[in-house]
Amino acid sequence: MPPVNPSRGMRDFLPADKRRRDLVLDAIRSTYRSYGFDEIETPVVEDSSRLHAGLGGDNEKLAFAIMKRALTVDDLRAADAPLDLADLGLRFDLTVPLARFYASHRGELPTVFRSIQIAPVWRAERPQKGRYRQFVQCDIDIIGEPGALAEIELLTATSAVLERLGIERATIRINDRRILLALLAHWQVPIDRFDPALVIIDKLDKIGVDGVVAELAEIDVPREGLAEQLGELAHADWSIGRAAPDWLDTEAFADLVALRDAIPGAEIEFDPTLVRGMGYYTGTIFEVAHPDFGYSLGGGGRYDGMIGRFLGQDVPAAGFSLGFERLVDLVTLDTGDAGGLALVYDRSLDPVDLVRLQGELVARGRRVRLERRAKNFSNQLASLGAAGYTEFAAVREAGVSAEELEIREIG
Amino acid sequence: MPPVNPSRGMRDFLPADKRRRDLVLDAIRSTYRSYGFDEIETPVVEDSSRLHAGLGGDNEKLAFAIMKRALTVDDLRAADAPLDLADLGLRFDLTVPLARFYASHRGELPTVFRSIQIAPVWRAERPQKGRYRQFVQCDIDIIGEPGALAEIELLTATSAVLERLGIERATIRINDRRILLALLAHWQVPIDRFDPALVIIDKLDKIGVDGVVAELAEIDVPREGLAEQLGELAHADWSIGRAAPDWLDTEAFADLVALRDAIPGAEIEFDPTLVRGMGYYTGTIFEVAHPDFGYSLGGGGRYDGMIGRFLGQDVPAAGFSLGFERLVDLVTLDTGDAGGLALVYDRSLDPVDLVRLQGELVARGRRVRLERRAKNFSNQLASLGAAGYTEFAAVREAGVSAEELEIREIG
């Protein structure tokens, strides 16, 4: 027999899990919709050339590759590299597909397009606790709005989602790519080492000040005074604006203060060491942090140059992606099934009668499961209760009508 | 620039399409749920060994194969066949994953498990009008019920779905694998040619009686009297029970009559030439036909032996699969968005004010899109109307409250 577990790093969802996940996704979807975002869908599969166009950062290396059809053994012998045999792949994020989608359909979309994408992505990572090879992302993006309105809408709608889901203690950390670049310039980092330097600074949480200083030295960023400045950065908050150190891009900082003040309901922290992995960000960057997790619940930012890679013409854009798998564990939303009714029937009864009776009850708006009476009846009721059924009725003779049923509560 | 179309045979869904599809899927889901079915989810990706275990019929050849990670050029040189380089693949149906899921989780599921799966599948078919490489199937299955109750529930719930979607003129054609096998025995077809003979009979619609007779002759099924019998079969209906020709398995036929009578609301036809492609069916088989389509809208049947391939122990099962892509085109369900409100604002206004105003309206249960006033205002209103917005309000000065807005209808 073949093995019966899901493939490595993938998961099955049983009815209760599936139901809970779908109700949480519906809450996210309807909240974003109320703020005027519209849901779209793109195929799970994208052309290899698009997945490996340099827009996915390190995630490109994690893409599952789909083999060309009708390959021969000669094709295998002739190939220069494994990827020569692949023409398609599974998407590793929802941003690359969105950029392609927008470039393809721009004429059919509003001038300012607010998209929702709620869908799985795949990454061939080494599976570990809480990290899966198929997982759901919830992305919103605003394409075509160059002003701060985009950031305010993204953060307001996402705060509303967190509130709707009953997630407390989440904070939004923000920074601006311009602040990071000014900092690197201040440290006299050569421009060709900006990207690796940012990757190193991004590790501050994990490797600490000394680790960052050491790794920066390896790429020839001089260490004089760096440790003190990094220590200061790691503990920086909004009060840094009053001191206005000479590395601070004050214009970008003022924009962040204005953004914070625009969203009074949310807890927003300034973090000048916040990097976010993707190289395509051009302005504001943000991340949702929660004390229960070392990783962020999501993040995003402004990426004005990226759509142009597919469109041949720059279009301003900003987006926010929630990592659903971490989020769903925090949700306190009630996902119970009100009104489930089990008809517990005796084996001898005519199935035609039973389904007719079920149909009468369904027509009255009930959710009804037919359930053959088990030998251990109290066990059976406990299982029904666990499956979300709140009531049952015993059916012991033929021809019973819905009115004649004696409906009892479970539990 | 990379190309911007979806990959060959795949589709993007714009907001109106996506919304319509989701509302139809919700209607299907909630109707099946009301009949006591529970939704599950399995990964999009399955191990190659499971996809190529002989349970998928011709669809196995259409599976997209996913390459092993970290392959080297030496691996390519050493491979005996392209599939040696693949360890995973995209599922081509929802039945193989269900059988694996059930074998893996049986202990956590009810004795009789009624599942819903609503999810995409992938087949590397030559794309043509109305046929896609990624498409959604809606499957229900009942595992663990050996009696006719399973078939009655499947057909009753599916009839309720078709009614809920407003699909009229659909008929359900039924047959029984036992009737087909008795027919082949009557024709003295050798048992080792049953499968190819059924594949040929399945083509009766397309190649006609003469075509079937000719192809049967090619596999040495004698042609004497065959054309007359086939002609008779192609026009058979329930009245054949009165004549009871000697090829008819009368016990199986009586079961079909009882099944028909159990579902008074549905149009059910007997079709002794109905085959359904999959070899795993063991009893009743059915198909939903609609006069607008040459293909069926869906189908299914009893497959008592299949789950055992994964479990090592036979479990009775029957299922029904609706092809969503054909169905959605027939649906007359109203999918309009009631209550969408566009705030049409002047460029000069403060975005903080605008988002605050939006928030006030969202808190009152409205769906609100912020929309910068365009030069051509009547065009803009027409686009908003097409996007499902029914009302708008102009915002021309700072600090307007929700009460002060003058809300007008669009159109």
PDB file of N, CA, C and O in Angstrom, chain B residues 116-174:
ATOM      1  N   ILE B 116     -17.304  16.882   2.135  1.00  0.00           N
ATOM      2  CA  ILE B 116     -17.372  17.863   1.041  1.00  0.00           C
ATOM      3  C   ILE B 116     -15.938  18.236   0.724  1.00  0.00           C
ATOM      4  O   ILE B 116     -15.152  18.491   1.644  1.00  0.00           O
ATOM      5  N   GLN B 117     -15.602  18.261  -0.552  1.00  0.00           N
ATOM      6  CA  GLN B 117     -14.340  18.858  -0.988  1.00  0.00           C
ATOM      7  C   GLN B 117     -14.673  19.826  -2.120  1.00  0.00           C
ATOM      8  O   GLN B 117     -15.288  19.432  -3.113  1.00  0.00           O
ATOM      9  N   ILE B 118     -14.284  21.075  -1.961  1.00  0.00           N
ATOM     10  CA  ILE B 118     -14.507  22.087  -2.999  1.00  0.00           C
ATOM     11  C   ILE B 118     -13.148  22.693  -3.267  1.00  0.00           C
ATOM     12  O   ILE B 118     -12.636  23.453  -2.443  1.00  0.00           O
ATOM     13  N   ALA B 119     -12.542  22.331  -4.371  1.00  0.00           N
ATOM     14  CA  ALA B 119     -11.130  22.678  -4.534  1.00  0.00           C
ATOM     15  C   ALA B 119     -10.700  22.495  -5.983  1.00  0.00           C
ATOM     16  O   ALA B 119     -11.313  21.739  -6.735  1.00  0.00           O
ATOM     17  N   PRO B 120      -9.599  23.178  -6.350  1.00  0.00           N
ATOM     18  CA  PRO B 120      -9.101  23.028  -7.719  1.00  0.00           C
ATOM     19  C   PRO B 120      -8.333  21.719  -7.913  1.00  0.00           C
ATOM     20  O   PRO B 120      -7.746  21.177  -6.977  1.00  0.00           O
ATOM     21  N   VAL B 121      -8.354  21.246  -9.159  1.00  0.00           N
ATOM     22  CA  VAL B 121      -7.514  20.119  -9.581  1.00  0.00           C
ATOM     23  C   VAL B 121      -6.824  20.559 -10.873  1.00  0.00           C
ATOM     24  O   VAL B 121      -7.226  21.541 -11.501  1.00  0.00           O
ATOM     25  N   TRP B 122      -5.782  19.818 -11.264  1.00  0.00           N
ATOM     26  CA  TRP B 122      -4.957  20.214 -12.406  1.00  0.00           C
ATOM     27  C   TRP B 122      -4.791  19.043 -13.366  1.00  0.00           C
ATOM     28  O   TRP B 122      -4.510  17.918 -12.915  1.00  0.00           O
ATOM     29  N   ARG B 123      -4.975  19.307 -14.642  1.00  0.00           N
ATOM     30  CA  ARG B 123      -4.705  18.277 -15.646  1.00  0.00           C
ATOM     31  C   ARG B 123      -4.031  18.933 -16.847  1.00  0.00           C
ATOM     32  O   ARG B 123      -4.515  19.950 -17.347  1.00  0.00           O
ATOM     33  N   ALA B 124      -2.961  18.315 -17.300  1.00  0.00           N
ATOM     34  CA  ALA B 124      -2.195  18.873 -18.420  1.00  0.00           C
ATOM     35  C   ALA B 124      -2.846  18.483 -19.737  1.00  0.00           C
ATOM     36  O   ALA B 124      -2.237  17.839 -20.580  1.00  0.00           O
ATOM     37  N   GLU B 125      -4.102  18.891 -19.898  1.00  0.00           N
ATOM     38  CA  GLU B 125      -4.803  18.596 -21.145  1.00  0.00           C
ATOM     39  C   GLU B 125      -4.502  19.683 -22.167  1.00  0.00           C
ATOM     40  O   GLU B 125      -4.123  20.795 -21.810  1.00  0.00           O
ATOM     41  N   ARG B 126      -4.727  19.345 -23.428  1.00  0.00           N
ATOM     42  CA  ARG B 126      -4.627  20.372 -24.460  1.00  0.00           C
ATOM     43  C   ARG B 126      -5.758  21.375 -24.199  1.00  0.00           C
ATOM     44  O   ARG B 126      -6.933  21.000 -24.220  1.00  0.00           O
ATOM     45  N   PRO B 127      -5.429  22.640 -23.925  1.00  0.00           N
ATOM     46  CA  PRO B 127      -6.494  23.599 -23.619  1.00  0.00           C
ATOM     47  C   PRO B 127      -7.417  23.807 -24.822  1.00  0.00           C
ATOM     48  O   PRO B 127      -6.962  23.791 -25.958  1.00  0.00           O
ATOM     49  N   GLN B 128      -8.694  23.916 -24.562  1.00  0.00           N
ATOM     50  CA  GLN B 128      -9.660  24.241 -25.611  1.00  0.00           C
ATOM     51  C   GLN B 128     -10.810  24.979 -24.947  1.00  0.00           C
ATOM     52  O   GLN B 128     -10.879  25.071 -23.729  1.00  0.00           O
ATOM     53  N   LYS B 129     -11.719  25.480 -25.791  1.00  0.00           N
ATOM     54  CA  LYS B 129     -12.821  26.275 -25.256  1.00  0.00           C
ATOM     55  C   LYS B 129     -13.541  25.513 -24.136  1.00  0.00           C
ATOM     56  O   LYS B 129     -13.969  24.383 -24.314  1.00  0.00           O
ATOM     57  N   GLY B 130     -13.642  26.129 -22.977  1.00  0.00           N
ATOM     58  CA  GLY B 130     -14.363  25.520 -21.864  1.00  0.00           C
ATOM     59  C   GLY B 130     -13.594  24.432 -21.143  1.00  0.00           C
ATOM     60  O   GLY B 130     -14.129  23.791 -20.239  1.00  0.00           O
ATOM     61  N   ARG B 131     -12.356  24.162 -21.553  1.00  0.00           N
ATOM     62  CA  ARG B 131     -11.559  23.154 -20.847  1.00  0.00           C
ATOM     63  C   ARG B 131     -10.261  23.801 -20.369  1.00  0.00           C
ATOM     64  O   ARG B 131      -9.523  24.361 -21.168  1.00  0.00           O
ATOM     65  N   TYR B 132     -10.011  23.715 -19.082  1.00  0.00           N
ATOM     66  CA  TYR B 132      -8.891  24.418 -18.480  1.00  0.00           C
ATOM     67  C   TYR B 132      -7.942  23.449 -17.801  1.00  0.00           C
ATOM     68  O   TYR B 132      -8.304  22.323 -17.511  1.00  0.00           O
ATOM     69  N   ARG B 133      -6.728  23.907 -17.556  1.00  0.00           N
ATOM     70  CA  ARG B 133      -5.734  23.069 -16.888  1.00  0.00           C
ATOM     71  C   ARG B 133      -5.823  23.176 -15.372  1.00  0.00           C
ATOM     72  O   ARG B 133      -5.245  22.360 -14.669  1.00  0.00           O
ATOM     73  N   GLN B 134      -6.467  24.225 -14.861  1.00  0.00           N
ATOM     74  CA  GLN B 134      -6.818  24.291 -13.436  1.00  0.00           C
ATOM     75  C   GLN B 134      -8.314  24.533 -13.380  1.00  0.00           C
ATOM     76  O   GLN B 134      -8.804  25.496 -13.981  1.00  0.00           O
ATOM     77  N   PHE B 135      -9.036  23.689 -12.697  1.00  0.00           N
ATOM     78  CA  PHE B 135     -10.485  23.870 -12.601  1.00  0.00           C
ATOM     79  C   PHE B 135     -10.979  23.319 -11.272  1.00  0.00           C
ATOM     80  O   PHE B 135     -10.332  22.485 -10.650  1.00  0.00           O
ATOM     81  N   VAL B 136     -12.165  23.836 -10.868  1.00  0.00           N
ATOM     82  CA  VAL B 136     -12.682  23.507  -9.537  1.00  0.00           C
ATOM     83  C   VAL B 136     -13.670  22.357  -9.620  1.00  0.00           C
ATOM     84  O   VAL B 136     -14.523  22.314 -10.507  1.00  0.00           O
ATOM     85  N   GLN B 137     -13.506  21.390  -8.713  1.00  0.00           N
ATOM     86  CA  GLN B 137     -14.494  20.321  -8.575  1.00  0.00           C
ATOM     87  C   GLN B 137     -15.166  20.447  -7.211  1.00  0.00           C
ATOM     88  O   GLN B 137     -14.553  20.863  -6.236  1.00  0.00           O
ATOM     89  N   CYS B 138     -16.449  20.084  -7.177  1.00  0.00           N
ATOM     90  CA  CYS B 138     -17.201  20.045  -5.923  1.00  0.00           C
ATOM     91  C   CYS B 138     -17.614  18.600  -5.695  1.00  0.00           C
ATOM     92  O   CYS B 138     -18.519  18.111  -6.366  1.00  0.00           O
ATOM     93  N   ASP B 139     -16.936  17.936  -4.770  1.00  0.00           N
ATOM     94  CA  ASP B 139     -17.194  16.516  -4.528  1.00  0.00           C
ATOM     95  C   ASP B 139     -17.889  16.312  -3.194  1.00  0.00           C
ATOM     96  O   ASP B 139     -17.509  16.925  -2.196  1.00  0.00           O
ATOM     97  N   ILE B 140     -18.880  15.420  -3.189  1.00  0.00           N
ATOM     98  CA  ILE B 140     -19.348  14.897  -1.910  1.00  0.00           C
ATOM     99  C   ILE B 140     -19.171  13.389  -1.945  1.00  0.00           C
ATOM    100  O   ILE B 140     -19.288  12.756  -3.008  1.00  0.00           O
ATOM    101  N   ASP B 141     -18.843  12.825  -0.803  1.00  0.00           N
ATOM    102  CA  ASP B 141     -18.632  11.385  -0.705  1.00  0.00           C
ATOM    103  C   ASP B 141     -19.188  10.898   0.622  1.00  0.00           C
ATOM    104  O   ASP B 141     -19.157  11.619   1.620  1.00  0.00           O
ATOM    105  N   ILE B 142     -19.706   9.678   0.598  1.00  0.00           N
ATOM    106  CA  ILE B 142     -20.161   9.041   1.844  1.00  0.00           C
ATOM    107  C   ILE B 142     -19.362   7.751   1.995  1.00  0.00           C
ATOM    108  O   ILE B 142     -19.445   6.862   1.147  1.00  0.00           O
ATOM    109  N   ILE B 143     -18.572   7.688   3.051  1.00  0.00           N
ATOM    110  CA  ILE B 143     -17.693   6.541   3.270  1.00  0.00           C
ATOM    111  C   ILE B 143     -18.190   5.779   4.493  1.00  0.00           C
ATOM    112  O   ILE B 143     -18.401   6.379   5.556  1.00  0.00           O
ATOM    113  N   GLY B 144     -18.404   4.480   4.330  1.00  0.00           N
ATOM    114  CA  GLY B 144     -18.809   3.652   5.459  1.00  0.00           C
ATOM    115  C   GLY B 144     -20.275   3.257   5.454  1.00  0.00           C
ATOM    116  O   GLY B 144     -20.736   2.597   6.382  1.00  0.00           O
ATOM    117  N   GLU B 145     -21.013   3.642   4.425  1.00  0.00           N
ATOM    118  CA  GLU B 145     -22.436   3.279   4.330  1.00  0.00           C
ATOM    119  C   GLU B 145     -22.610   2.322   3.150  1.00  0.00           C
ATOM    120  O   GLU B 145     -22.510   2.736   1.999  1.00  0.00           O
ATOM    121  N   PRO B 146     -22.874   1.027   3.433  1.00  0.00           N
ATOM    122  CA  PRO B 146     -22.988   0.058   2.338  1.00  0.00           C
ATOM    123  C   PRO B 146     -24.347   0.093   1.640  1.00  0.00           C
ATOM    124  O   PRO B 146     -24.464  -0.346   0.499  1.00  0.00           O
ATOM    125  N   GLY B 147     -25.359   0.632   2.301  1.00  0.00           N
ATOM    126  CA  GLY B 147     -26.717   0.531   1.775  1.00  0.00           C
ATOM    127  C   GLY B 147     -27.097   1.664   0.836  1.00  0.00           C
ATOM    128  O   GLY B 147     -26.330   2.596   0.608  1.00  0.00           O
ATOM    129  N   ALA B 148     -28.329   1.553   0.307  1.00  0.00           N
ATOM    130  CA  ALA B 148     -28.831   2.525  -0.663  1.00  0.00           C
ATOM    131  C   ALA B 148     -28.980   3.916  -0.066  1.00  0.00           C
ATOM    132  O   ALA B 148     -29.095   4.901  -0.802  1.00  0.00           O
ATOM    133  N   LEU B 149     -28.966   4.004   1.280  1.00  0.00           N
ATOM    134  CA  LEU B 149     -29.054   5.327   1.902  1.00  0.00           C
ATOM    135  C   LEU B 149     -28.002   6.277   1.325  1.00  0.00           C
ATOM    136  O   LEU B 149     -28.282   7.461   1.102  1.00  0.00           O
ATOM    137  N   ALA B 150     -26.808   5.756   1.064  1.00  0.00           N
ATOM    138  CA  ALA B 150     -25.737   6.611   0.544  1.00  0.00           C
ATOM    139  C   ALA B 150     -26.142   7.224  -0.794  1.00  0.00           C
ATOM    140  O   ALA B 150     -26.067   8.445  -0.988  1.00  0.00           O
ATOM    141  N   GLU B 151     -26.590   6.380  -1.725  1.00  0.00           N
ATOM    142  CA  GLU B 151     -26.974   6.893  -3.043  1.00  0.00           C
ATOM    143  C   GLU B 151     -28.152   7.874  -2.933  1.00  0.00           C
ATOM    144  O   GLU B 151     -28.198   8.888  -3.623  1.00  0.00           O
ATOM    145  N   ILE B 152     -29.117   7.553  -2.061  1.00  0.00           N
ATOM    146  CA  ILE B 152     -30.281   8.437  -1.915  1.00  0.00           C
ATOM    147  C   ILE B 152     -29.831   9.798  -1.381  1.00  0.00           C
ATOM    148  O   ILE B 152     -30.255  10.846  -1.882  1.00  0.00           O
ATOM    149  N   GLU B 153     -28.967   9.781  -0.394  1.00  0.00           N
ATOM    150  CA  GLU B 153     -28.476  11.063   0.148  1.00  0.00           C
ATOM    151  C   GLU B 153     -27.698  11.861  -0.893  1.00  0.00           C
ATOM    152  O   GLU B 153     -27.863  13.072  -1.022  1.00  0.00           O
ATOM    153  N   LEU B 154     -26.809  11.177  -1.618  1.00  0.00           N
ATOM    154  CA  LEU B 154     -25.998  11.877  -2.622  1.00  0.00           C
ATOM    155  C   LEU B 154     -26.880  12.549  -3.663  1.00  0.00           C
ATOM    156  O   LEU B 154     -26.679  13.718  -4.014  1.00  0.00           O
ATOM    157  N   LEU B 155     -27.875  11.796  -4.161  1.00  0.00           N
ATOM    158  CA  LEU B 155     -28.710  12.350  -5.228  1.00  0.00           C
ATOM    159  C   LEU B 155     -29.679  13.404  -4.689  1.00  0.00           C
ATOM    160  O   LEU B 155     -29.958  14.396  -5.364  1.00  0.00           O
ATOM    161  N   THR B 156     -30.189  13.206  -3.475  1.00  0.00           N
ATOM    162  CA  THR B 156     -31.094  14.196  -2.884  1.00  0.00           C
ATOM    163  C   THR B 156     -30.361  15.517  -2.649  1.00  0.00           C
ATOM    164  O   THR B 156     -30.848  16.591  -3.020  1.00  0.00           O
ATOM    165  N   ALA B 157     -29.185  15.433  -2.046  1.00  0.00           N
ATOM    166  CA  ALA B 157     -28.433  16.657  -1.740  1.00  0.00           C
ATOM    167  C   ALA B 157     -28.004  17.357  -3.033  1.00  0.00           C
ATOM    168  O   ALA B 157     -28.058  18.584  -3.135  1.00  0.00           O
ATOM    169  N   THR B 158     -27.593  16.569  -4.042  1.00  0.00           N
ATOM    170  CA  THR B 158     -27.164  17.188  -5.297  1.00  0.00           C
ATOM    171  C   THR B 158     -28.348  17.808  -6.038  1.00  0.00           C
ATOM    172  O   THR B 158     -28.219  18.885  -6.624  1.00  0.00           O
ATOM    173  N   SER B 159     -29.507  17.152  -5.986  1.00  0.00           N
ATOM    174  CA  SER B 159     -30.712  17.760  -6.571  1.00  0.00           C
ATOM    175  C   SER B 159     -31.035  19.073  -5.871  1.00  0.00           C
ATOM    176  O   SER B 159     -31.429  20.054  -6.509  1.00  0.00           O
ATOM    177  N   ALA B 160     -30.850  19.098  -4.543  1.00  0.00           N
ATOM    178  CA  ALA B 160     -31.117  20.328  -3.787  1.00  0.00           C
ATOM    179  C   ALA B 160     -30.145  21.438  -4.207  1.00  0.00           C
ATOM    180  O   ALA B 160     -30.528  22.603  -4.304  1.00  0.00           O
ATOM    181  N   VAL B 161     -28.890  21.069  -4.481  1.00  0.00           N
ATOM    182  CA  VAL B 161     -27.911  22.059  -4.948  1.00  0.00           C
ATOM    183  C   VAL B 161     -28.355  22.646  -6.286  1.00  0.00           C
ATOM    184  O   VAL B 161     -28.357  23.864  -6.487  1.00  0.00           O
ATOM    185  N   LEU B 162     -28.745  21.766  -7.219  1.00  0.00           N
ATOM    186  CA  LEU B 162     -29.150  22.247  -8.548  1.00  0.00           C
ATOM    187  C   LEU B 162     -30.378  23.166  -8.424  1.00  0.00           C
ATOM    188  O   LEU B 162     -30.468  24.193  -9.097  1.00  0.00           O
ATOM    189  N   GLU B 163     -31.290  22.809  -7.535  1.00  0.00           N
ATOM    190  CA  GLU B 163     -32.480  23.639  -7.343  1.00  0.00           C
ATOM    191  C   GLU B 163     -32.097  24.990  -6.739  1.00  0.00           C
ATOM    192  O   GLU B 163     -32.542  26.040  -7.191  1.00  0.00           O
ATOM    193  N   ARG B 164     -31.205  24.940  -5.717  1.00  0.00           N
ATOM    194  CA  ARG B 164     -30.762  26.172  -5.057  1.00  0.00           C
ATOM    195  C   ARG B 164     -30.086  27.117  -6.047  1.00  0.00           C
ATOM    196  O   ARG B 164     -30.191  28.335  -5.941  1.00  0.00           O
ATOM    197  N   LEU B 165     -29.376  26.546  -7.031  1.00  0.00           N
ATOM    198  CA  LEU B 165     -28.666  27.367  -8.020  1.00  0.00           C
ATOM    199  C   LEU B 165     -29.580  27.798  -9.165  1.00  0.00           C
ATOM    200  O   LEU B 165     -29.146  28.500 -10.068  1.00  0.00           O
ATOM    201  N   GLY B 166     -30.832  27.353  -9.118  1.00  0.00           N
ATOM    202  CA  GLY B 166     -31.766  27.736 -10.175  1.00  0.00           C
ATOM    203  C   GLY B 166     -31.482  27.052 -11.501  1.00  0.00           C
ATOM    204  O   GLY B 166     -31.834  27.567 -12.561  1.00  0.00           O
ATOM    205  N   ILE B 167     -30.828  25.891 -11.474  1.00  0.00           N
ATOM    206  CA  ILE B 167     -30.520  25.188 -12.716  1.00  0.00           C
ATOM    207  C   ILE B 167     -31.683  24.261 -13.053  1.00  0.00           C
ATOM    208  O   ILE B 167     -31.941  23.274 -12.360  1.00  0.00           O
ATOM    209  N   GLU B 168     -32.377  24.617 -14.106  1.00  0.00           N
ATOM    210  CA  GLU B 168     -33.524  23.799 -14.520  1.00  0.00           C
ATOM    211  C   GLU B 168     -33.095  22.910 -15.677  1.00  0.00           C
ATOM    212  O   GLU B 168     -32.025  23.070 -16.231  1.00  0.00           O
ATOM    213  N   ARG B 169     -33.912  21.980 -16.007  1.00  0.00           N
ATOM    214  CA  ARG B 169     -33.713  21.093 -17.160  1.00  0.00           C
ATOM    215  C   ARG B 169     -32.530  20.138 -16.991  1.00  0.00           C
ATOM    216  O   ARG B 169     -32.120  19.496 -17.949  1.00  0.00           O
ATOM    217  N   ALA B 170     -31.963  20.041 -15.805  1.00  0.00           N
ATOM    218  CA  ALA B 170     -30.919  19.028 -15.608  1.00  0.00           C
ATOM    219  C   ALA B 170     -31.591  17.676 -15.371  1.00  0.00           C
ATOM    220  O   ALA B 170     -32.629  17.596 -14.734  1.00  0.00           O
ATOM    221  N   THR B 171     -31.007  16.631 -15.937  1.00  0.00           N
ATOM    222  CA  THR B 171     -31.501  15.287 -15.657  1.00  0.00           C
ATOM    223  C   THR B 171     -30.353  14.457 -15.091  1.00  0.00           C
ATOM    224  O   THR B 171     -29.177  14.710 -15.385  1.00  0.00           O
ATOM    225  N   ILE B 172     -30.717  13.465 -14.280  1.00  0.00           N
ATOM    226  CA  ILE B 172     -29.710  12.560 -13.753  1.00  0.00           C
ATOM    227  C   ILE B 172     -29.865  11.231 -14.491  1.00  0.00           C
ATOM    228  O   ILE B 172     -30.964  10.668 -14.540  1.00  0.00           O
ATOM    229  N   ARG B 173     -28.798  10.788 -15.148  1.00  0.00           N
ATOM    230  CA  ARG B 173     -28.833   9.487 -15.819  1.00  0.00           C
ATOM    231  C   ARG B 173     -28.170   8.475 -14.905  1.00  0.00           C
ATOM    232  O   ARG B 173     -27.113   8.765 -14.337  1.00  0.00           O
ATOM    233  N   ILE B 174     -28.812   7.314 -14.736  1.00  0.00           N
ATOM    234  CA  ILE B 174     -28.187   6.322 -13.858  1.00  0.00           C
ATOM    235  C   ILE B 174     -28.070   4.967 -14.541  1.00  0.00           C
ATOM    236  O   ILE B 174     -28.781   4.643 -15.496  1.00  0.00           O
TER     237      ILE B 174
END
